Coordinates of C-alpha atoms (C1' of nucleotides) in Angstrom, one line a residue:
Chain A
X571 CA -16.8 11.1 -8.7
X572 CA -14.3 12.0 -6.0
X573 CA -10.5 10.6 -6.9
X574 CA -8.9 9.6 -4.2
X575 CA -5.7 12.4 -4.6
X576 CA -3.2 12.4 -2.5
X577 CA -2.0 15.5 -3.3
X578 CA -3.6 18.5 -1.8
X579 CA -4.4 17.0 1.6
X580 CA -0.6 16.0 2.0
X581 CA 1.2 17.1 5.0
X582 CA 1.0 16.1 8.9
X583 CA 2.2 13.2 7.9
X584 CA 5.9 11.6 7.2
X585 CA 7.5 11.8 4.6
X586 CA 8.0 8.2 3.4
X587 CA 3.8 7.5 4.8
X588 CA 3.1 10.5 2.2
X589 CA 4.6 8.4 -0.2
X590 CA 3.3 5.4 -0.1
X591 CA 0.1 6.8 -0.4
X592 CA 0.7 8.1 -3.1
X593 CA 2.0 5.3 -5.1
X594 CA 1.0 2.5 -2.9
X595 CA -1.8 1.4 -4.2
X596 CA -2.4 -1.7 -5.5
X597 CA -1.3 -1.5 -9.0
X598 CA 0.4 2.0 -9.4
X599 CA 4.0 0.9 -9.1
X600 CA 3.6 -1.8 -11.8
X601 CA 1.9 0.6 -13.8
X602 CA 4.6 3.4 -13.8
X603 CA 7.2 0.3 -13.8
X604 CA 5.5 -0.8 -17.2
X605 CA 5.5 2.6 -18.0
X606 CA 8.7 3.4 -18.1
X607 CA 9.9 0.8 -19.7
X608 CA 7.4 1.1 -22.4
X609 CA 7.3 5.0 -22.1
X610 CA 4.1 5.3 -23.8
X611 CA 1.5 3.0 -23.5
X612 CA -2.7 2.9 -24.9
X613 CA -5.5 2.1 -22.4
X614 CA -5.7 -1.6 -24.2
X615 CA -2.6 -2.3 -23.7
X616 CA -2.2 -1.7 -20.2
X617 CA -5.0 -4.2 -19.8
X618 CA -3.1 -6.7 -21.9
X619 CA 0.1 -5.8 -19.7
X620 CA -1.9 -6.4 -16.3
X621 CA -3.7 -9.2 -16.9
X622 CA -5.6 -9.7 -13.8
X623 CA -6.9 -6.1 -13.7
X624 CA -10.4 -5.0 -14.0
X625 CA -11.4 -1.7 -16.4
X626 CA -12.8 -0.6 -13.5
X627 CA -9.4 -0.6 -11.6
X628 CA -7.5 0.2 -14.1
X629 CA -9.4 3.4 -14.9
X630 CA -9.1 4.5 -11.2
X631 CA -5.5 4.0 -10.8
X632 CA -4.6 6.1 -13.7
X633 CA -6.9 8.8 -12.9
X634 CA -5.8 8.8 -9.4
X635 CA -2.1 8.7 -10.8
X636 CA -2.9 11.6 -13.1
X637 CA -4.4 13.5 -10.3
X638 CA -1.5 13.2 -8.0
X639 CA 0.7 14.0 -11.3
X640 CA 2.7 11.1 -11.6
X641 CA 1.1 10.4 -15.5
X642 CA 0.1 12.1 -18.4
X643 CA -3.3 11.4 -20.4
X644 CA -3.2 12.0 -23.8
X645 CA -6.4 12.3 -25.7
X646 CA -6.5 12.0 -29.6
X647 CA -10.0 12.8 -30.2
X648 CA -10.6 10.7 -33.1
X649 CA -12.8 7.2 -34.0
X650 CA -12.5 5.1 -33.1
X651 CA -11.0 6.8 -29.4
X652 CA -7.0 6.7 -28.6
X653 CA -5.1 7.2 -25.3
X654 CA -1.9 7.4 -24.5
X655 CA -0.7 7.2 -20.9
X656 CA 3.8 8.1 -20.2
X657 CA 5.1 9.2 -17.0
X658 CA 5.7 12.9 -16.0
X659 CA 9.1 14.3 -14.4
X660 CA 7.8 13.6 -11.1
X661 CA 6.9 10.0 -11.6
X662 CA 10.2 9.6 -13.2
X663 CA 12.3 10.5 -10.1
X664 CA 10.8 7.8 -8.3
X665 CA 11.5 5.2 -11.0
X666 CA 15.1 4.3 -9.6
X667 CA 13.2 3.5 -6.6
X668 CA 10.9 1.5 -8.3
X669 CA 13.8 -0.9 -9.8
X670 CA 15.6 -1.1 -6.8
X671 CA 12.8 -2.5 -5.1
X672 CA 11.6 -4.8 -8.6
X673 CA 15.6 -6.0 -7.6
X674 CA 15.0 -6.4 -4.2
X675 CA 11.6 -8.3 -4.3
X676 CA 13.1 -10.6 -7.5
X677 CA 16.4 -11.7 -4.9
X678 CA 13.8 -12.7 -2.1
X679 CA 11.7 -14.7 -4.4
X680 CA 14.1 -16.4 -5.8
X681 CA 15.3 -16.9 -1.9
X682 CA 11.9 -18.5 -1.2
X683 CA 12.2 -20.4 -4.0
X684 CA 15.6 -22.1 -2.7
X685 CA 13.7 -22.4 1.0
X686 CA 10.1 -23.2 0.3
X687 CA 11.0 -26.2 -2.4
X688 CA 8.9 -24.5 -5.2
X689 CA 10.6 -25.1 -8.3
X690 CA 11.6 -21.6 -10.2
X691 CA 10.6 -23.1 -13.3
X692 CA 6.9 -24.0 -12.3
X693 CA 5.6 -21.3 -14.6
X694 CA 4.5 -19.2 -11.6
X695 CA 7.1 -16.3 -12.7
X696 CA 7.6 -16.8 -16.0
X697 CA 4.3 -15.0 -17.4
X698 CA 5.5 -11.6 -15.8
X699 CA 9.7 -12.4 -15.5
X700 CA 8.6 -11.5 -19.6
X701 CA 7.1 -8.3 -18.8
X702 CA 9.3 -6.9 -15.6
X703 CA 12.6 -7.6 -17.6
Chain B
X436 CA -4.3 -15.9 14.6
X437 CA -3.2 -15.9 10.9
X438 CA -0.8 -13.5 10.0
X439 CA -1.0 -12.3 6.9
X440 CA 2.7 -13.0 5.5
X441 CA 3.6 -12.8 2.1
X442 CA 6.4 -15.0 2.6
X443 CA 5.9 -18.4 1.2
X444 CA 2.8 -17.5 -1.1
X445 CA 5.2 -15.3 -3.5
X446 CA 5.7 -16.1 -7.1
X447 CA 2.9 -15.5 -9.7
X448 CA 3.6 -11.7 -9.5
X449 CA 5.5 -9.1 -10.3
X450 CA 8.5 -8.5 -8.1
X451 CA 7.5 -5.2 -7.7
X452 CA 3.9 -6.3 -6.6
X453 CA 5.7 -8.7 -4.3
X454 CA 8.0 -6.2 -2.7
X455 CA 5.2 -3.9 -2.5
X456 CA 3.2 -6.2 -0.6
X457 CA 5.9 -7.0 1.9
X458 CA 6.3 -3.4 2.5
X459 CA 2.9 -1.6 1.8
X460 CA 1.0 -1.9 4.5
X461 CA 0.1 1.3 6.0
X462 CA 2.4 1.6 8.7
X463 CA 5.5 -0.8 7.1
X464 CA 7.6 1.5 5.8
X465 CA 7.6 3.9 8.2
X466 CA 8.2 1.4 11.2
X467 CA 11.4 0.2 9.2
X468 CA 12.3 3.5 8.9
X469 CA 12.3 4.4 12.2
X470 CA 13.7 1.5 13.3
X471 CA 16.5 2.0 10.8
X472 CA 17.0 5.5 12.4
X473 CA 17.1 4.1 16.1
X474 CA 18.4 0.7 15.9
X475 CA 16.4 -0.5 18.0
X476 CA 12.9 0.5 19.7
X477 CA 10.7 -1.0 22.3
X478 CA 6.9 -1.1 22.2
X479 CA 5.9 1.7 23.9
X480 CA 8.9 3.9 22.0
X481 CA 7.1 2.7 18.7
X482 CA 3.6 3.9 20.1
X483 CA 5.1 7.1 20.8
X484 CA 7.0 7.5 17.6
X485 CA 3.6 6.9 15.9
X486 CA 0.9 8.7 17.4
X487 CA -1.5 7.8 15.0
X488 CA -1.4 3.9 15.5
X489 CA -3.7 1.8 17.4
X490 CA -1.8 -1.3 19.8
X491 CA -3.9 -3.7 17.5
X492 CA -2.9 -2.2 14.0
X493 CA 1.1 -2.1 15.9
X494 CA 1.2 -5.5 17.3
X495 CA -0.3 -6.8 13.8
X496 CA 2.0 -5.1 11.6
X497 CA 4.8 -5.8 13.8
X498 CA 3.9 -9.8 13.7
X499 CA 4.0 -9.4 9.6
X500 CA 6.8 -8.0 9.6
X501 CA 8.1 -10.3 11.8
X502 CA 6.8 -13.4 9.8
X503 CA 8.0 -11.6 6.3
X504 CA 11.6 -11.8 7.7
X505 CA 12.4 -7.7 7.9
X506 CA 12.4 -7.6 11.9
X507 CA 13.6 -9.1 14.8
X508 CA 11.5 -9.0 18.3
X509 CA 14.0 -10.2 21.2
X510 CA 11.8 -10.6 24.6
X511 CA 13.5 -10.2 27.7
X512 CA 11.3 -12.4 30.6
X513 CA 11.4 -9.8 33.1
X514 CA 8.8 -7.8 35.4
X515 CA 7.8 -5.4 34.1
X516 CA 7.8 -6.8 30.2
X517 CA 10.7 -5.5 28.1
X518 CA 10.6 -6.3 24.2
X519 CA 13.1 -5.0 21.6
X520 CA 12.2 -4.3 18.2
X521 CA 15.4 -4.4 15.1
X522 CA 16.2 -4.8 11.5
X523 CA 16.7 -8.0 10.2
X524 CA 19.6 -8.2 7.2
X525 CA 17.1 -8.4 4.7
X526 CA 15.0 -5.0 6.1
X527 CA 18.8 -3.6 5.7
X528 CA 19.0 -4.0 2.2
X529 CA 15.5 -1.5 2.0
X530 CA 16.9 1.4 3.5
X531 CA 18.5 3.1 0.7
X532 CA 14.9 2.8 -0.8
X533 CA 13.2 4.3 2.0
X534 CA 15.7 6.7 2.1
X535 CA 15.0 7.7 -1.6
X536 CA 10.9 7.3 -1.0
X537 CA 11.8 9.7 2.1
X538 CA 13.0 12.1 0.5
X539 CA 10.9 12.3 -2.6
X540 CA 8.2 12.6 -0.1
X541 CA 9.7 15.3 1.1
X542 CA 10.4 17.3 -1.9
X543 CA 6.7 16.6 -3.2
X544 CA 5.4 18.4 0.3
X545 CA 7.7 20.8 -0.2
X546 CA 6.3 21.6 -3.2
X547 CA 2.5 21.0 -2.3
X548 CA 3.3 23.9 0.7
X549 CA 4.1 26.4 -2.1
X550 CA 1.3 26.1 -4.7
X551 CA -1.2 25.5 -2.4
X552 CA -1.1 28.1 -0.3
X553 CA -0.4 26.0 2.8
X554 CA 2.0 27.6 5.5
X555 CA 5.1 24.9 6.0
X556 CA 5.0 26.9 9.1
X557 CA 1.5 25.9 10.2
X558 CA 2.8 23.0 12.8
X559 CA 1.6 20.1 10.9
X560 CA 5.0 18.5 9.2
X561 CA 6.7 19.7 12.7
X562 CA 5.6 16.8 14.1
X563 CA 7.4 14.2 12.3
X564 CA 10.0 16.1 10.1
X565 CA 11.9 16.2 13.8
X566 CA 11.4 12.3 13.9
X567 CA 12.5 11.9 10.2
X568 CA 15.0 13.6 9.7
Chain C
dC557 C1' -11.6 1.5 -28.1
dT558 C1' -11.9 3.7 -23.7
dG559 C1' -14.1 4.1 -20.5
dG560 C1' -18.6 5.1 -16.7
dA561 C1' -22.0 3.3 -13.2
dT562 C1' -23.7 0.2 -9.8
dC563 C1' -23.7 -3.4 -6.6
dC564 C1' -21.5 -6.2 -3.2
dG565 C1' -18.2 -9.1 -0.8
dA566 C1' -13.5 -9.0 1.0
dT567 C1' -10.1 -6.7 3.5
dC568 C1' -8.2 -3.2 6.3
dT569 C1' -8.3 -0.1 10.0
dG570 C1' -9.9 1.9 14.2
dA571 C1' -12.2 2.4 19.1
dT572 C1' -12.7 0.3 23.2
dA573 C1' -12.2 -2.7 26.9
dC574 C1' -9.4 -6.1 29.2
dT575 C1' -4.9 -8.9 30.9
dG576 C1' -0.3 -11.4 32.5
Chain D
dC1403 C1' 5.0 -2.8 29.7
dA1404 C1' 3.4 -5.2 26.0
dG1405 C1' 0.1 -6.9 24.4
dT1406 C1' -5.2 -9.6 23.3
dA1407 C1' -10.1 -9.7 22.0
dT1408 C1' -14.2 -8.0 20.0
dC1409 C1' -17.0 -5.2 17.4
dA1410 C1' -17.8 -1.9 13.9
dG1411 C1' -16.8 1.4 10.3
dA1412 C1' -14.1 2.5 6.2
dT1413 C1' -12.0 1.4 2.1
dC1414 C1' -10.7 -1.7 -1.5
dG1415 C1' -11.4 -4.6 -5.3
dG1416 C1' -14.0 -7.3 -8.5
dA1417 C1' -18.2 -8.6 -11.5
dT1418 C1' -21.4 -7.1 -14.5
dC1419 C1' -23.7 -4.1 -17.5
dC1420 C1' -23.9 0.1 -20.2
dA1421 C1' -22.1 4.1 -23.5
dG1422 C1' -19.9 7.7 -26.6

DNA sequence: CTGGATCCGATCTGATACTG
DNA sequence: CAGTATCAGATCGGATCCAG
C-alpha cells in the first residue's frame, strides 16, 4: 500500500533531480497539463482524456500526485460515487513550466515532421493536438 | 547497441509526453543543467559532478542525448583520450525550463526542511546546492 | 462510478570487471 | 581517460478480475 511519495525523503539530491521525480513520472505532467486547463476534472473523465491509460495507472498517479501535494481529491460521498481532482497552489507554480515545455516538445515535432518525411496530417497528432490546445 | 532515441518515433503523443520523454530520463535534466552551467565538461568532470552515476548509466544517457539532438560530443584523437561534452541549440532553448524546474525544486526542499523536522544544516543538500547554484 | 488486488512481462538501473 | 560488456536486481506498466 506504500505510495511512492516524493516528498518526505527529498533532499541530498539536486534540485532539478528532486523535481523530476516528483512530476516525472509517466503521466503526471499530462495529467496536471489536462488539469489546468480543465481545472476540475472526475475520475471518468481523466480516463476518457488519457486514452491509453490503465485504472490501475491512473489511480496511482493521482494518489502519488496527491501525496506529494501537487492535486486535490474531492470526495462527494453520494451514489452512485463522485470525484473531483484540480490542482493545488503548488502544482500550479509549475504549470508555466509545463507549457513551455508542451511549446517546446510541439516545435521539435513539427521539426521531425519537416526531416523524417512523416506527413503532419497523418492523424498521428491530431487525436491529442485536440486535447493539448 | 540501440539507443533508445525518441527522435524519429515522435508524433502520436502529447507534446508534453514527448518532451518529457526526451528529457526524463533519470539523469537528463540534470546533465543539461550542468552542462548549461559549465559550457562544456569532459567525461570524467561529469562523473565527478554526479557522484551517484554509474559509467554505464553516463555513457547511455549521454548517447540519448546525443541521438535526441540536445548535446554535442567533440573527440579529440589524442593519448590519453580527451572528449568534450556541450549544448546543442536545441538543449539551449530548455534552460529557462530547467532553470524554473530548478528552482521550484528548490523552494519545495526548502519547504520539506521546515515541516519535517529535517535540519537544512544536516550536510545532505550541501553537496549539490554548491554545484547548482 | 471509482476504484482495489494480483500477476507478470518489459524496462530501467546498478555492480562489477575489463579495455584501447 | 573514456569508455564496453555482462549479469542481476529494482521498478514500471499493463491485463485482468473483483468490489463498495
Amino acid at each position: 500500500m506504500k505510495n511512492k511519495s516524493v516528498v518526505a525523503e527529498a533532499t541530498q539530491m539536486c534540485a532539478v533531480d528532486y523535481a523530476f521525480k516528483r512530476i516525472g513520472g509517466k503521466y503526471k505532467a499530462r495529467i496536471l497539463w489536462y488539469l489546468n486547463m480543465k481545472k476540475v476534472l472526475r475520475y471518468g473523465e481523466l480516463t476518457r482524456t488519457l486514452p491509453d491509460i490503465t485504472t490501475k495507472m491512473l489511480t496511482q498517479t493521482l494518489r502519488e500526485l496527491e501525496d506529494d501535494n501537487l492535486i486535490v481529491r474531492k470526495m462527494y460521498y453520494e451514489v452512485p460515487p463522485k470525484v473531483e481532482y484540480s490542482l493545488t497552489e503548488t502544482a500550479h507554480e509549475l504549470i508555466p513550466f509545463i507549457a513551455h515545455l508542451h511549446n517546446w516538445g510541439k516545435k521539435q515535432i513539427e521539426k521531425e515532421s519537416l526531416t523524417n518525411r512523416i506527413h503532419p496530417d497523418e492523424r498521428a497528432l491530431a487525436v491529442c493536438q485536440t486535447e493539448c490546445d
